[in-house]
Coordinates of C-alpha atoms in Angstrom, one line a residue:
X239 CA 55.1 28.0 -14.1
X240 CA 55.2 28.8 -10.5
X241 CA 54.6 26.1 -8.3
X242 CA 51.0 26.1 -5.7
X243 CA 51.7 28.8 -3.0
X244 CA 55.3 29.9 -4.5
X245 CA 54.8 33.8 -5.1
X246 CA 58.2 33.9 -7.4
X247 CA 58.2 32.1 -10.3
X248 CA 61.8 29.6 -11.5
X249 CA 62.1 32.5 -14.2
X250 CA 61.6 35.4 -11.8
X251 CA 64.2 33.7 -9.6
X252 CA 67.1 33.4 -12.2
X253 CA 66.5 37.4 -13.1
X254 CA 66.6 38.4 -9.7
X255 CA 69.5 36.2 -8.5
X256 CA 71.2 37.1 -11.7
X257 CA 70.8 40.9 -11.5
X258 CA 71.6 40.8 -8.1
X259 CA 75.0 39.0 -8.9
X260 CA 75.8 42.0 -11.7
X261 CA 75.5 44.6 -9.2
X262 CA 77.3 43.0 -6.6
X263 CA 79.9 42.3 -9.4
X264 CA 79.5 46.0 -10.5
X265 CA 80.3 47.1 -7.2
X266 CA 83.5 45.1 -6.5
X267 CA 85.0 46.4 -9.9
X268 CA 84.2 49.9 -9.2
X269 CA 86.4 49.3 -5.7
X270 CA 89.1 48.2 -7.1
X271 CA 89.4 51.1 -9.2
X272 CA 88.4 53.5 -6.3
X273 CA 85.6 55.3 -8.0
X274 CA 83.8 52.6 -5.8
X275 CA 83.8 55.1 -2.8
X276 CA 81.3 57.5 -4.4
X277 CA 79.3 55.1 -6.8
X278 CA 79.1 52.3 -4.4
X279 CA 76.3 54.3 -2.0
X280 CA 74.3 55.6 -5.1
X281 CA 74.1 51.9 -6.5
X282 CA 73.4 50.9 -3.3
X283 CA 70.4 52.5 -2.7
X284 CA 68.9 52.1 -6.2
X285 CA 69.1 48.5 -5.7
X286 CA 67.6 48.6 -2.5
X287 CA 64.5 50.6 -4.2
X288 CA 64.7 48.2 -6.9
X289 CA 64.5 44.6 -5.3
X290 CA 62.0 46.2 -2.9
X291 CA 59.5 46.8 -5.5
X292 CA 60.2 44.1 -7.1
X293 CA 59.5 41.8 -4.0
X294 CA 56.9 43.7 -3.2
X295 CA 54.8 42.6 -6.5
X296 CA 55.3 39.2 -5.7
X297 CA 54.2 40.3 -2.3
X298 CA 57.2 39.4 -0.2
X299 CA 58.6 42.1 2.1
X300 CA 62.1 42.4 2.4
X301 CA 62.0 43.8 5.5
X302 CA 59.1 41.9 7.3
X303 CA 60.3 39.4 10.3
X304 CA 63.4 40.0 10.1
X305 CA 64.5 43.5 9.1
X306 CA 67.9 43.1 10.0
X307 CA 68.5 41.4 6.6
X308 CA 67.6 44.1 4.7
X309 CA 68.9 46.9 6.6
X310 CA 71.9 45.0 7.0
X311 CA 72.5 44.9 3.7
X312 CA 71.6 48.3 3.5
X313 CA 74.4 49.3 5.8
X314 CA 77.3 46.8 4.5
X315 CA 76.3 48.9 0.6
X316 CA 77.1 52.1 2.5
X317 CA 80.2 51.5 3.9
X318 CA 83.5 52.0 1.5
X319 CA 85.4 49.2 0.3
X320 CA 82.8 46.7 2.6
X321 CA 80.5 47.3 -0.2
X322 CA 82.5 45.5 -2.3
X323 CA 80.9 42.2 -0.9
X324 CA 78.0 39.9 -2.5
X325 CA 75.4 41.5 -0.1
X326 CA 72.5 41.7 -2.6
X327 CA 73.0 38.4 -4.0
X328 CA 73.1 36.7 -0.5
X329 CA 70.0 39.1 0.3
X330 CA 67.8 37.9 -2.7
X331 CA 68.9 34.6 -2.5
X332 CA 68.1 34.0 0.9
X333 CA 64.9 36.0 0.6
X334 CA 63.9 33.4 -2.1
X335 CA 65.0 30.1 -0.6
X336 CA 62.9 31.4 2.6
X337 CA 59.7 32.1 0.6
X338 CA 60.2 28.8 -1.1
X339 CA 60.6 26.7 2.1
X340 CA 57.7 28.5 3.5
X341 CA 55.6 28.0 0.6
X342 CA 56.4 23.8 1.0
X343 CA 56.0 24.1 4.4
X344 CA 59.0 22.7 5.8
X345 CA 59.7 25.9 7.8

């Protein structure tokens, strides 16, 4: 059960976090083997779509105040072998802890 004014549930949290962390994973693998270079971009930007919808039915925007998370991200997924980094799972997580200190009020 989501807690009062929390828009992502605990369970909703784990999946997120957790896919986030496979596709990061996912991407570092694919660099070592340098097939990264032209699969890194394409899973890039299919993650992008998907934790943007998906934030966006919990009504969050990734891009909101501060756009330069997302579009940072964005641009560290494009770029070879920098893609290799844990850029959606500091994304999402960040983008989760933010909505739940907002939610409690102490930011």
């Amino acid at each position: 059960m989501a807690e009062k004014g929390v828009h992502i549930g605990n369970g909703t949290a784990f999946f997120m976090i957790a896919i986030a962390v496979f596709i990061d994973a996912i991407q570092a693998f694919l660099t070592l083997i340098f097939i990264g270079i032209i699969f890194n971009p394409i899973i890039g930007f299919m993650s992008g779509i998907l934790f943007g919808i998906w934030f966006s039915h919990h009504n969050i925007s990734l891009v909101g105040k501060h756009p330069f998370r997302f579009f940072g991200t964005i641009l560290l997924e494009f770029l070879p072998i920098v893609s290799a980094l844990p850029g959606w799972s500091v994304l999402v997580s960040t983008t989760i802890a933010k909505e739940r200190l907002l939610a409690r009020g102490i930011i």
